[in-house]
Amino acid sequence: MANTEARGQWQSRLGFILAAAGSAIGLGNIVFFGANAYKYGAGAFYLPYLIALFTIGIPVMIVELGLGSLTRRAFPPSLHRLAGRFGEFWGWFALVSAFLVTMYYITILSWTFGMLIGALGTLWQPEQALTAFPAVKSLPNPMGYFFDMISGWLPLAFVVIIWVANLVIILRGVSQIERINRIFLPLMWLFMLFLIVRGLTLPQGLEGLYLLFTPNFEAMKDIAIWKGAFSQIFFTLSLGFGVMTAYASYLPKDADQVGNPLIISFMNCCFEFLAGIAVFTMLFSFAIVPQASTLSMTFFVIPQGIAQMPGGMLVVQGFGVLFFVLLLLAGISSSVSLVEAPMSALIDKFGMSRRHLVPLIGGLGIMGSAAFALPFVVDPGLDSNGTLGLTLLDLIDHWAFSYGLLLGGLVECVIVGWFFGADKLRARINQHASLHLPALFDVFVKWVIPAVLIYILASSAWQEFGGIYGHNYVIKGFQPWLPVLCFLIWLAGGGLLSALLTFSREYPLQEEQL
Ligand code: TRP
């Protein structure tokens, strides 16, 4: 029976807040924010971002956390309690998308690990012998190092290392998750402080700051920026995949579910702005044009900036190591939460122990992450994505991230707003909250958020009619079926698995009245 004792509980409110902030603060904050801000025209991005935070981010965070502490169950069972099997099915579907994202998130962390090793020396060396990608030879070194690495088999070993690190933390349950976050979070702030002070004190560093924060109202008319801002808010706050519900399910019933989401969101977005400043000041000081692609930002644009730091090789190595260690700390405290979401859901559904689930989730996860690390070169000219793994990553990301995330948010708002009643959830939350939610919350959960999410999802889906995502890629040997296969894995595979999980058995729990 999955009672409180078997499920575990956070040791303290601070521990929970740190763990949830650890989930939220990740690669999304350190590199994706800067990459998106640049892509959408720097100063045009942060106002839509802030609007998205207050209109959608914080309300959905309140819903997602509220669901967890109200039902004290993981995402699918908590939706089951509000809307029966219909709700449960969508809960599992969100988790399937989440697991696909987890797999490549961990592959990205594995590459980060490889870059960290490189940062100790070879990453900064001028000559790179690149056989697989002749086009990269003349380009900056971090890029050469990166492509050289991903076209070899070594990252597969890194995949295993990062997965094992995650599983060791998860195995011991929430108390262990709490413990590592108590160490990781302060370190992350400290490292970020180093980077930002260095960035701001570089010659012309401040100009990057102006660029980031001078509003560009003209560019804001483009609807793509708004879509980008809403997706970024969902990702950076760890919403839409039931991760926050899983974490909140380990809280006592009387937790302050207005104060907590406000603190977590505030911590996350502060960190994100600081990271944005650190990245922009450094890149503009060295006149490096940031790239819109998030992965290139992580693996070669920022390292290229670090390579130019004044003060000699030791300084460069030091900042390089600092940057990649920071990414790993932030990334692992996030990936742990992504792995915990299906873990808690399977514990609730099947009453299995963590010890039995770790090999299952770990085995599947390692295979998936390994697929994203496959080194076969499918595009030597680098017109699209280079290796098979990188191509798979891009194709799966398109479905599981762009659609799965927002779909998860839509489903939880519709179920809470329409099936359970936003007013009922609000009344429950307000019983124990330091600040009371106003009635406006109901309007947002029932109308505003679903309308915005449906609009974004529908307009993105509309664009698919031009041809399935990836059809015009260069994928030597895998055209034209690979893009279709990736779409089917997500939609048909995910749908089937979710249905199987939903109908496999009744919940073994004696439910008290909500
Ligand atoms: N928020 C994390 C980041 O910014 C990533 C993440 C962790 C996440 N858990 C999540 C994203 C759940 C969406 C849903 O990197």
Short mmCIF file of C-alpha atoms and ligand atoms in Angstrom, two decimals:
data_model
loop_
_atom_site.label_atom_id
_atom_site.label_comp_id
_atom_site.label_asym_id
_atom_site.label_seq_id
_atom_site.Cartn_x
_atom_site.Cartn_y
_atom_site.Cartn_z
CA MET A 1 0.00 0.00 0.00
CA ALA A 2 1.44 3.32 -1.04
CA ASN A 3 0.90 5.19 2.19
CA THR A 4 2.94 8.13 3.36
CA GLU A 5 5.49 5.89 4.96
CA ALA A 6 6.15 3.89 1.80
CA ARG A 7 6.05 6.95 -0.46
CA GLY A 8 8.28 9.11 1.75
CA GLN A 9 7.95 12.77 2.65
CA TRP A 10 10.09 15.90 2.48
CA GLN A 11 11.98 16.55 5.70
CA SER A 12 11.26 20.26 5.69
CA ARG A 13 9.59 22.98 3.69
CA LEU A 14 12.96 24.42 2.75
CA GLY A 15 14.07 21.01 1.50
CA PHE A 16 11.04 20.80 -0.76
CA ILE A 17 11.51 24.33 -2.08
CA LEU A 18 15.16 23.65 -2.86
CA ALA A 19 14.30 20.40 -4.62
CA ALA A 20 11.57 22.02 -6.70
CA ALA A 21 13.86 24.94 -7.53
CA GLY A 22 16.55 22.39 -8.40
CA SER A 23 14.12 20.83 -10.85
CA ALA A 24 13.21 24.16 -12.36
CA ILE A 25 16.75 25.54 -12.63
CA GLY A 26 18.45 23.57 -15.37
CA LEU A 27 19.81 23.77 -18.88
CA GLY A 28 16.69 25.81 -19.69
CA ASN A 29 17.90 28.64 -17.47
CA ILE A 30 21.57 28.65 -18.24
CA VAL A 31 21.57 28.34 -21.99
CA PHE A 32 18.09 28.07 -23.54
CA PHE A 33 16.95 31.43 -22.18
CA GLY A 34 19.90 33.26 -23.72
CA ALA A 35 19.55 31.37 -26.99
CA ASN A 36 15.84 32.16 -27.23
CA ALA A 37 16.35 35.78 -26.22
CA TYR A 38 18.86 36.14 -29.01
CA LYS A 39 16.73 34.27 -31.53
CA TYR A 40 13.76 36.55 -30.92
CA GLY A 41 15.72 39.77 -31.02
CA ALA A 42 17.15 40.21 -27.49
CA GLY A 43 15.11 43.06 -25.96
CA ALA A 44 11.97 41.73 -27.61
CA PHE A 45 11.97 38.60 -25.51
CA TYR A 46 11.92 39.45 -21.84
CA LEU A 47 8.59 41.33 -21.73
CA PRO A 48 6.61 38.49 -23.38
CA TYR A 49 8.54 36.19 -21.06
CA LEU A 50 7.44 38.10 -17.95
CA ILE A 51 3.86 38.28 -19.18
CA ALA A 52 3.92 34.52 -19.81
CA LEU A 53 5.29 34.02 -16.30
CA PHE A 54 2.47 35.86 -14.58
CA THR A 55 -0.45 34.84 -16.78
CA ILE A 56 0.42 31.18 -17.31
CA GLY A 57 3.57 30.09 -15.53
CA ILE A 58 2.61 30.88 -11.95
CA PRO A 59 -1.07 29.81 -12.25
CA VAL A 60 -0.12 26.47 -13.85
CA MET A 61 2.57 25.97 -11.20
CA ILE A 62 -0.12 26.53 -8.53
CA VAL A 63 -2.41 23.98 -10.24
CA GLU A 64 0.35 21.42 -10.66
CA LEU A 65 1.59 21.69 -7.09
CA GLY A 66 -1.96 21.94 -5.74
CA LEU A 67 -2.89 18.67 -7.47
CA GLY A 68 -0.02 16.92 -5.76
CA SER A 69 -0.63 18.10 -2.23
CA LEU A 70 -4.40 17.74 -2.55
CA THR A 71 -4.32 14.10 -3.66
CA ARG A 72 -0.85 13.17 -2.44
CA ARG A 73 -0.47 11.08 -5.56
CA ALA A 74 1.66 11.27 -8.68
CA PHE A 75 0.32 12.88 -11.85
CA PRO A 76 -1.77 10.10 -13.52
CA PRO A 77 -3.41 8.92 -10.28
CA SER A 78 -4.12 12.47 -9.18
CA LEU A 79 -5.85 13.17 -12.50
CA HIS A 80 -7.63 9.83 -12.08
CA ARG A 81 -9.10 11.08 -8.84
CA LEU A 82 -10.45 14.19 -10.50
CA ALA A 83 -11.59 12.80 -13.84
CA GLY A 84 -11.43 8.99 -13.79
CA ARG A 85 -9.73 7.05 -16.56
CA PHE A 86 -9.93 9.91 -19.00
CA GLY A 87 -7.77 11.99 -16.72
CA GLU A 88 -5.43 9.13 -15.97
CA PHE A 89 -4.84 8.42 -19.67
CA TRP A 90 -3.70 11.99 -20.28
CA GLY A 91 -1.55 11.84 -17.19
CA TRP A 92 0.33 8.85 -18.59
CA PHE A 93 0.57 10.44 -22.00
CA ALA A 94 2.26 13.47 -20.45
CA LEU A 95 4.66 11.14 -18.66
CA VAL A 96 5.55 9.33 -21.89
CA SER A 97 6.44 12.68 -23.45
CA ALA A 98 8.33 13.51 -20.28
CA PHE A 99 10.29 10.27 -20.46
CA LEU A 100 11.29 10.93 -24.07
CA VAL A 101 12.50 14.37 -23.02
CA THR A 102 14.31 12.81 -20.04
CA MET A 103 16.17 10.48 -22.36
CA TYR A 104 17.63 13.22 -24.52
CA TYR A 105 18.06 15.62 -21.61
CA ILE A 106 20.39 13.00 -20.15
CA THR A 107 22.16 12.57 -23.48
CA ILE A 108 22.80 16.32 -23.50
CA LEU A 109 24.18 16.01 -19.97
CA SER A 110 26.41 13.17 -21.14
CA TRP A 111 27.85 15.39 -23.85
CA THR A 112 28.27 18.08 -21.21
CA PHE A 113 30.29 15.58 -19.20
CA GLY A 114 32.45 14.94 -22.25
CA MET A 115 32.96 18.68 -22.71
CA LEU A 116 33.95 18.99 -19.06
CA ILE A 117 36.72 16.47 -19.63
CA GLY A 118 37.74 18.43 -22.70
CA ALA A 119 37.72 21.70 -20.76
CA LEU A 120 40.67 20.39 -18.77
CA GLY A 121 42.80 20.72 -21.89
CA THR A 122 42.10 19.51 -25.42
CA LEU A 123 38.94 21.56 -25.89
CA TRP A 124 40.99 24.74 -26.20
CA GLN A 125 43.73 23.42 -28.48
CA PRO A 126 43.91 25.00 -31.90
CA GLU A 127 44.34 21.90 -34.05
CA GLN A 128 41.52 19.43 -34.34
CA ALA A 129 41.76 16.42 -36.61
CA LEU A 130 38.22 15.98 -37.82
CA THR A 131 37.61 13.15 -40.17
CA ALA A 132 33.86 12.79 -40.04
CA PHE A 133 32.91 16.40 -40.65
CA PRO A 134 35.29 18.08 -43.09
CA ALA A 135 33.19 21.23 -42.91
CA VAL A 136 34.00 21.83 -39.24
CA LYS A 137 37.74 21.77 -39.61
CA SER A 138 38.15 25.46 -40.13
CA LEU A 139 35.65 26.46 -37.47
CA PRO A 140 36.31 27.35 -33.80
CA ASN A 141 37.68 24.61 -31.64
CA PRO A 142 34.87 23.84 -29.22
CA MET A 143 32.71 23.07 -32.22
CA GLY A 144 35.34 20.77 -33.64
CA TYR A 145 35.79 19.06 -30.31
CA PHE A 146 32.06 18.60 -29.92
CA PHE A 147 31.48 17.04 -33.33
CA ASP A 148 34.52 14.89 -32.97
CA MET A 149 33.17 13.62 -29.67
CA ILE A 150 29.62 12.90 -30.82
CA SER A 151 30.83 11.03 -33.89
CA GLY A 152 32.60 8.55 -31.60
CA TRP A 153 31.31 5.92 -29.19
CA LEU A 154 32.65 7.38 -25.94
CA PRO A 155 29.50 9.40 -25.13
CA LEU A 156 27.68 6.09 -24.69
CA ALA A 157 29.82 5.43 -21.65
CA PHE A 158 28.98 8.92 -20.38
CA VAL A 159 25.28 8.13 -20.84
CA VAL A 160 25.67 5.20 -18.49
CA ILE A 161 27.55 7.32 -15.95
CA ILE A 162 24.92 10.09 -15.88
CA TRP A 163 22.05 7.60 -15.69
CA VAL A 164 23.68 5.75 -12.82
CA ALA A 165 24.15 9.04 -10.97
CA ASN A 166 20.44 9.77 -11.37
CA LEU A 167 19.37 6.29 -10.34
CA VAL A 168 21.55 6.24 -7.24
CA ILE A 169 19.88 9.45 -6.06
CA ILE A 170 16.36 8.24 -6.94
CA LEU A 171 16.82 4.85 -5.34
CA ARG A 172 16.91 6.33 -1.86
CA GLY A 173 13.75 8.35 -2.45
CA VAL A 174 12.85 11.92 -1.67
CA SER A 175 15.11 12.32 1.33
CA GLN A 176 18.11 11.75 -0.92
CA ILE A 177 16.77 14.11 -3.57
CA GLU A 178 16.43 16.70 -0.82
CA ARG A 179 19.97 16.11 0.40
CA ILE A 180 21.67 16.59 -2.96
CA ASN A 181 19.67 19.73 -3.70
CA ARG A 182 20.77 21.25 -0.42
CA ILE A 183 24.32 20.95 -1.74
CA PHE A 184 23.78 21.58 -5.45
CA LEU A 185 21.63 24.70 -5.24
CA PRO A 186 23.99 26.92 -3.20
CA LEU A 187 26.88 25.80 -5.42
CA MET A 188 24.93 26.71 -8.53
CA TRP A 189 24.30 30.24 -7.25
CA LEU A 190 27.93 30.60 -6.30
CA PHE A 191 29.20 29.49 -9.72
CA MET A 192 26.72 31.72 -11.47
CA LEU A 193 27.96 34.64 -9.39
CA PHE A 194 31.49 34.05 -10.66
CA LEU A 195 30.32 34.02 -14.26
CA ILE A 196 28.21 37.13 -13.94
CA VAL A 197 30.88 39.18 -12.19
CA ARG A 198 33.36 38.16 -14.85
CA GLY A 199 30.88 38.99 -17.63
CA LEU A 200 29.99 42.42 -16.26
CA THR A 201 33.60 43.42 -15.74
CA LEU A 202 34.73 42.50 -19.25
CA PRO A 203 35.36 45.43 -21.60
CA GLN A 204 32.05 46.35 -23.25
CA GLY A 205 30.30 43.69 -21.20
CA LEU A 206 27.63 46.18 -20.21
CA GLU A 207 26.58 46.60 -23.81
CA GLY A 208 25.31 43.05 -23.83
CA LEU A 209 23.19 43.99 -20.84
CA TYR A 210 21.62 46.94 -22.66
CA LEU A 211 20.91 44.77 -25.64
CA LEU A 212 19.16 42.18 -23.50
CA PHE A 213 16.97 44.69 -21.69
CA THR A 214 16.18 47.43 -24.21
CA PRO A 215 12.61 46.60 -25.20
CA ASN A 216 12.02 46.13 -28.89
CA PHE A 217 8.29 46.71 -29.36
CA GLU A 218 8.42 46.35 -33.10
CA ALA A 219 9.73 42.78 -32.93
CA MET A 220 7.16 41.93 -30.25
CA LYS A 221 4.42 42.05 -32.87
CA ASP A 222 5.65 38.71 -34.17
CA ILE A 223 3.50 35.94 -32.77
CA ALA A 224 6.45 33.52 -32.86
CA ILE A 225 8.06 35.41 -29.98
CA TRP A 226 5.00 34.88 -27.82
CA LYS A 227 4.94 31.19 -28.63
CA GLY A 228 8.63 31.01 -27.80
CA ALA A 229 8.10 32.82 -24.50
CA PHE A 230 5.24 30.57 -23.40
CA SER A 231 7.18 27.40 -24.27
CA GLN A 232 10.24 28.71 -22.46
CA ILE A 233 8.17 29.42 -19.32
CA PHE A 234 6.70 25.92 -19.35
CA PHE A 235 10.08 24.30 -19.75
CA THR A 236 12.02 26.41 -17.32
CA LEU A 237 9.44 26.04 -14.55
CA SER A 238 9.27 22.25 -15.12
CA LEU A 239 5.54 22.40 -15.91
CA GLY A 240 3.28 20.28 -18.07
CA PHE A 241 4.84 16.89 -17.32
CA GLY A 242 3.50 16.35 -13.83
CA VAL A 243 6.95 16.68 -12.29
CA MET A 244 5.78 19.33 -9.85
CA THR A 245 2.76 17.19 -8.94
CA ALA A 246 5.06 14.29 -8.13
CA TYR A 247 7.24 16.50 -5.93
CA ALA A 248 4.24 18.09 -4.19
CA SER A 249 2.74 14.66 -3.50
CA TYR A 250 5.46 14.19 -0.88
CA LEU A 251 4.27 17.26 1.04
CA PRO A 252 1.89 17.26 3.97
CA LYS A 253 -1.68 18.20 3.08
CA ASP A 254 -1.49 21.58 4.76
CA ALA A 255 1.45 22.90 2.71
CA ASP A 256 1.30 26.55 1.65
CA GLN A 257 0.56 26.08 -2.04
CA VAL A 258 0.53 29.76 -2.89
CA GLY A 259 3.72 30.73 -1.10
CA ASN A 260 5.67 27.72 -2.41
CA PRO A 261 4.98 28.25 -6.12
CA LEU A 262 5.71 31.95 -5.80
CA ILE A 263 9.06 31.33 -4.13
CA ILE A 264 10.03 28.56 -6.58
CA SER A 265 9.10 30.61 -9.64
CA PHE A 266 10.87 33.66 -8.29
CA MET A 267 14.07 31.74 -7.58
CA ASN A 268 13.98 30.14 -11.00
CA CYS A 269 13.40 33.31 -12.95
CA CYS A 270 16.01 35.28 -10.99
CA PHE A 271 18.54 32.61 -11.82
CA GLU A 272 17.46 32.71 -15.45
CA PHE A 273 17.93 36.47 -15.74
CA LEU A 274 21.31 36.26 -14.08
CA ALA A 275 22.35 33.55 -16.50
CA GLY A 276 21.03 35.62 -19.41
CA ILE A 277 23.16 38.55 -18.23
CA ALA A 278 26.24 36.37 -17.78
CA VAL A 279 25.89 34.95 -21.28
CA PHE A 280 25.06 38.19 -23.06
CA THR A 281 27.79 40.26 -21.42
CA MET A 282 30.43 37.69 -22.25
CA LEU A 283 29.39 37.13 -25.83
CA PHE A 284 29.04 40.80 -26.62
CA SER A 285 32.32 41.67 -25.08
CA PHE A 286 33.99 39.31 -27.53
CA ALA A 287 31.68 40.26 -30.39
CA ILE A 288 30.45 36.71 -30.78
CA VAL A 289 27.12 36.34 -32.49
CA PRO A 290 25.04 33.95 -30.41
CA GLN A 291 23.32 31.19 -32.31
CA ALA A 292 19.64 30.57 -32.15
CA SER A 293 20.09 26.84 -31.69
CA THR A 294 20.18 25.96 -28.02
CA LEU A 295 22.67 23.15 -28.41
CA SER A 296 25.16 25.21 -30.36
CA MET A 297 24.86 27.86 -27.66
CA THR A 298 25.74 25.30 -25.00
CA PHE A 299 28.48 23.45 -26.74
CA PHE A 300 30.29 25.94 -28.88
CA VAL A 301 29.14 29.54 -28.68
CA ILE A 302 29.59 29.99 -24.94
CA PRO A 303 32.79 27.89 -24.84
CA GLN A 304 34.12 30.00 -27.70
CA GLY A 305 33.56 33.07 -25.51
CA ILE A 306 35.28 31.41 -22.57
CA ALA A 307 38.23 30.60 -24.82
CA GLN A 308 38.76 34.34 -25.27
CA MET A 309 38.85 35.25 -21.59
CA PRO A 310 41.88 37.37 -20.79
CA GLY A 311 44.44 36.04 -18.30
CA GLY A 312 45.94 33.01 -19.95
CA MET A 313 45.25 29.32 -20.30
CA LEU A 314 44.61 28.64 -16.63
CA VAL A 315 41.84 31.22 -16.49
CA VAL A 316 40.25 29.79 -19.62
CA GLN A 317 40.41 26.26 -18.25
CA GLY A 318 39.08 27.42 -14.90
CA PHE A 319 36.05 29.17 -16.35
CA GLY A 320 35.47 26.31 -18.77
CA VAL A 321 35.42 23.77 -15.98
CA LEU A 322 33.22 26.07 -13.88
CA PHE A 323 30.71 26.45 -16.70
CA PHE A 324 30.39 22.73 -17.45
CA VAL A 325 30.26 21.76 -13.78
CA LEU A 326 27.51 24.34 -13.32
CA LEU A 327 25.60 22.81 -16.23
CA LEU A 328 25.99 19.35 -14.75
CA LEU A 329 24.83 20.37 -11.26
CA ALA A 330 21.83 22.24 -12.63
CA GLY A 331 21.11 19.50 -15.17
CA ILE A 332 21.27 16.58 -12.76
CA SER A 333 19.03 18.26 -10.18
CA SER A 334 16.53 18.67 -13.04
CA SER A 335 16.90 15.23 -14.60
CA VAL A 336 16.38 13.63 -11.20
CA SER A 337 12.95 15.26 -11.06
CA LEU A 338 12.16 14.09 -14.56
CA VAL A 339 13.01 10.50 -13.60
CA GLU A 340 11.11 10.78 -10.33
CA ALA A 341 7.85 11.63 -12.15
CA PRO A 342 7.32 8.18 -13.75
CA MET A 343 8.88 6.53 -10.71
CA SER A 344 6.27 7.96 -8.34
CA ALA A 345 3.47 7.23 -10.80
CA LEU A 346 4.46 3.56 -11.13
CA ILE A 347 4.84 3.21 -7.37
CA ASP A 348 1.31 4.54 -6.91
CA LYS A 349 -0.20 2.43 -9.66
CA PHE A 350 1.47 -0.92 -9.09
CA GLY A 351 2.56 -0.63 -5.46
CA MET A 352 6.08 -1.64 -6.56
CA SER A 353 9.17 -0.71 -4.61
CA ARG A 354 11.82 1.72 -5.79
CA ARG A 355 14.33 -1.09 -5.82
CA HIS A 356 12.32 -3.02 -8.38
CA LEU A 357 11.56 -0.01 -10.53
CA VAL A 358 15.11 1.32 -10.76
CA PRO A 359 16.34 -1.43 -13.15
CA LEU A 360 13.22 -1.07 -15.30
CA ILE A 361 13.32 2.71 -15.62
CA GLY A 362 17.12 2.74 -15.79
CA GLY A 363 17.25 0.03 -18.47
CA LEU A 364 14.71 1.74 -20.71
CA GLY A 365 16.24 5.12 -20.07
CA ILE A 366 19.78 4.07 -20.89
CA MET A 367 18.64 2.49 -24.15
CA GLY A 368 16.76 5.64 -25.12
CA SER A 369 19.58 8.00 -24.18
CA ALA A 370 22.03 5.76 -26.04
CA ALA A 371 19.89 6.07 -29.19
CA PHE A 372 20.28 9.85 -28.99
CA ALA A 373 24.04 9.38 -28.71
CA LEU A 374 24.36 7.15 -31.82
CA PRO A 375 27.45 8.40 -33.62
CA PHE A 376 26.65 7.38 -37.22
CA VAL A 377 27.24 10.32 -39.50
CA VAL A 378 24.15 10.98 -41.61
CA ASP A 379 24.99 14.47 -42.79
CA PRO A 380 28.71 15.17 -43.22
CA GLY A 381 28.00 18.64 -44.62
CA LEU A 382 26.17 19.62 -41.42
CA ASP A 383 23.24 21.10 -43.31
CA SER A 384 20.92 19.57 -40.73
CA ASN A 385 22.05 17.57 -37.74
CA GLY A 386 25.25 15.67 -38.35
CA THR A 387 24.86 12.37 -36.55
CA LEU A 388 21.97 9.94 -36.31
CA GLY A 389 21.64 10.60 -32.56
CA LEU A 390 21.46 14.35 -32.98
CA THR A 391 18.89 13.94 -35.74
CA LEU A 392 16.74 11.70 -33.55
CA LEU A 393 17.06 14.23 -30.75
CA ASP A 394 15.82 17.02 -32.96
CA LEU A 395 12.91 15.00 -34.34
CA ILE A 396 11.70 13.68 -30.98
CA ASP A 397 12.18 17.08 -29.33
CA HIS A 398 9.84 18.58 -31.87
CA TRP A 399 6.96 16.33 -30.77
CA ALA A 400 7.58 15.49 -27.13
CA PHE A 401 8.69 18.97 -26.17
CA SER A 402 6.83 21.39 -28.43
CA TYR A 403 3.53 19.53 -28.27
CA GLY A 404 3.78 17.22 -25.25
CA LEU A 405 4.64 19.94 -22.79
CA LEU A 406 1.83 22.32 -23.70
CA LEU A 407 -0.64 19.45 -24.09
CA GLY A 408 0.14 18.39 -20.51
CA GLY A 409 -0.52 21.92 -19.29
CA LEU A 410 -3.76 22.10 -21.23
CA VAL A 411 -5.01 18.79 -19.88
CA GLU A 412 -4.36 19.65 -16.25
CA CYS A 413 -6.05 23.04 -16.54
CA VAL A 414 -9.09 21.56 -18.29
CA ILE A 415 -9.41 18.76 -15.75
CA VAL A 416 -8.96 20.99 -12.73
CA GLY A 417 -11.01 23.84 -14.23
CA TRP A 418 -13.90 21.90 -15.68
CA PHE A 419 -14.03 18.43 -14.12
CA PHE A 420 -13.05 19.20 -10.55
CA GLY A 421 -13.73 22.92 -10.39
CA ALA A 422 -11.13 25.64 -10.22
CA ASP A 423 -13.08 27.24 -7.37
CA LYS A 424 -12.89 24.00 -5.38
CA LEU A 425 -9.14 23.70 -5.83
CA ARG A 426 -8.75 27.38 -4.95
CA ALA A 427 -10.79 26.93 -1.76
CA ARG A 428 -8.60 23.96 -0.77
CA ILE A 429 -5.38 25.79 -1.45
CA ASN A 430 -6.58 28.91 0.37
CA GLN A 431 -7.28 26.93 3.54
CA HIS A 432 -3.58 26.65 4.20
CA ALA A 433 -2.12 29.52 2.21
CA SER A 434 -0.35 32.58 3.56
CA LEU A 435 -1.59 34.64 0.63
CA HIS A 436 -5.08 33.98 -0.70
CA LEU A 437 -5.75 33.24 -4.35
CA PRO A 438 -8.30 35.65 -5.83
CA ALA A 439 -11.36 34.50 -7.80
CA LEU A 440 -9.56 35.63 -10.94
CA PHE A 441 -7.55 32.40 -10.64
CA ASP A 442 -10.64 30.43 -11.71
CA VAL A 443 -11.07 32.52 -14.84
CA PHE A 444 -7.45 31.92 -15.79
CA VAL A 445 -7.55 28.18 -15.19
CA LYS A 446 -10.87 27.67 -16.97
CA TRP A 447 -10.64 30.10 -19.85
CA VAL A 448 -7.50 32.14 -20.39
CA ILE A 449 -4.83 29.44 -20.11
CA PRO A 450 -6.70 26.76 -22.13
CA ALA A 451 -7.48 29.35 -24.82
CA VAL A 452 -3.86 30.44 -25.13
CA LEU A 453 -2.54 26.87 -25.13
CA ILE A 454 -5.11 25.67 -27.67
CA TYR A 455 -4.21 28.59 -29.89
CA ILE A 456 -0.49 27.83 -29.74
CA LEU A 457 -0.97 24.09 -30.24
CA ALA A 458 -3.43 24.51 -33.10
CA SER A 459 -1.33 27.06 -34.94
CA SER A 460 1.73 24.84 -34.63
CA ALA A 461 -0.24 21.81 -35.82
CA TRP A 462 -1.50 23.83 -38.77
CA GLN A 463 2.06 24.32 -39.94
CA GLU A 464 2.60 20.55 -40.01
CA PHE A 465 0.38 20.30 -43.05
CA GLY A 466 3.27 21.58 -45.12
CA GLY A 467 4.97 18.19 -44.53
CA ILE A 468 5.89 16.17 -41.48
CA TYR A 469 8.60 17.78 -39.37
CA GLY A 470 12.03 16.85 -40.70
CA HIS A 471 10.92 15.77 -44.18
CA ASN A 472 13.30 18.21 -45.81
CA TYR A 473 16.31 17.22 -43.70
CA VAL A 474 19.48 15.65 -44.95
CA ILE A 475 19.46 12.21 -43.29
CA LYS A 476 21.50 9.98 -45.53
CA GLY A 477 20.15 6.42 -45.53
CA PHE A 478 17.15 7.17 -43.34
CA GLN A 479 14.96 9.21 -45.59
CA PRO A 480 12.00 9.50 -45.82
CA TRP A 481 10.79 7.25 -43.04
CA LEU A 482 12.71 8.43 -39.98
CA PRO A 483 10.71 11.65 -39.41
CA VAL A 484 7.47 9.68 -39.75
CA LEU A 485 8.74 7.00 -37.37
CA CYS A 486 9.61 9.58 -34.72
CA PHE A 487 6.18 11.13 -34.97
CA LEU A 488 4.54 7.70 -34.62
CA ILE A 489 6.72 6.73 -31.66
CA TRP A 490 5.45 9.77 -29.84
CA LEU A 491 1.79 9.75 -30.84
CA ALA A 492 0.88 6.11 -31.50
CA GLY A 493 3.46 4.53 -29.19
CA GLY A 494 2.73 7.01 -26.44
CA GLY A 495 -1.03 6.67 -26.86
CA LEU A 496 -0.93 2.89 -26.81
CA LEU A 497 1.33 2.69 -23.78
CA SER A 498 -0.81 5.21 -21.92
CA ALA A 499 -3.97 3.23 -22.65
CA LEU A 500 -2.28 0.01 -21.51
CA LEU A 501 -1.14 1.59 -18.27
CA THR A 502 -4.54 3.17 -17.66
CA PHE A 503 -6.51 -0.05 -18.15
CA SER A 504 -3.99 -2.50 -16.74
CA ARG A 505 -5.49 -2.43 -13.27
CA GLU A 506 -7.57 -0.49 -10.80
CA TYR A 507 -5.81 1.57 -8.21
CA PRO A 508 -4.95 -0.55 -5.20
CA LEU A 509 -5.66 2.34 -2.86
CA GLN A 510 -8.57 2.96 -0.57
CA GLU A 511 -9.43 6.50 -1.55
CA GLU A 512 -10.57 8.96 1.04
CA GLN A 513 -13.03 11.63 -0.11
CA LEU A 514 -11.31 14.65 -1.64
N1 TRP B 1 13.23 22.98 -15.89
C1 TRP B 1 14.38 22.27 -16.33
C2 TRP B 1 15.29 23.20 -17.10
O1 TRP B 1 15.08 24.38 -17.14
C3 TRP B 1 14.07 21.06 -17.14
C4 TRP B 1 13.01 20.22 -16.55
C5 TRP B 1 13.11 19.48 -15.46
C6 TRP B 1 11.70 20.09 -17.01
N2 TRP B 1 11.91 18.88 -15.19
C7 TRP B 1 11.04 19.25 -16.12
C8 TRP B 1 11.04 20.61 -18.07
C9 TRP B 1 9.70 18.96 -16.29
C10 TRP B 1 9.71 20.32 -18.24
C11 TRP B 1 9.03 19.51 -17.34
O2 TRP B 1 16.24 22.78 -17.67
#
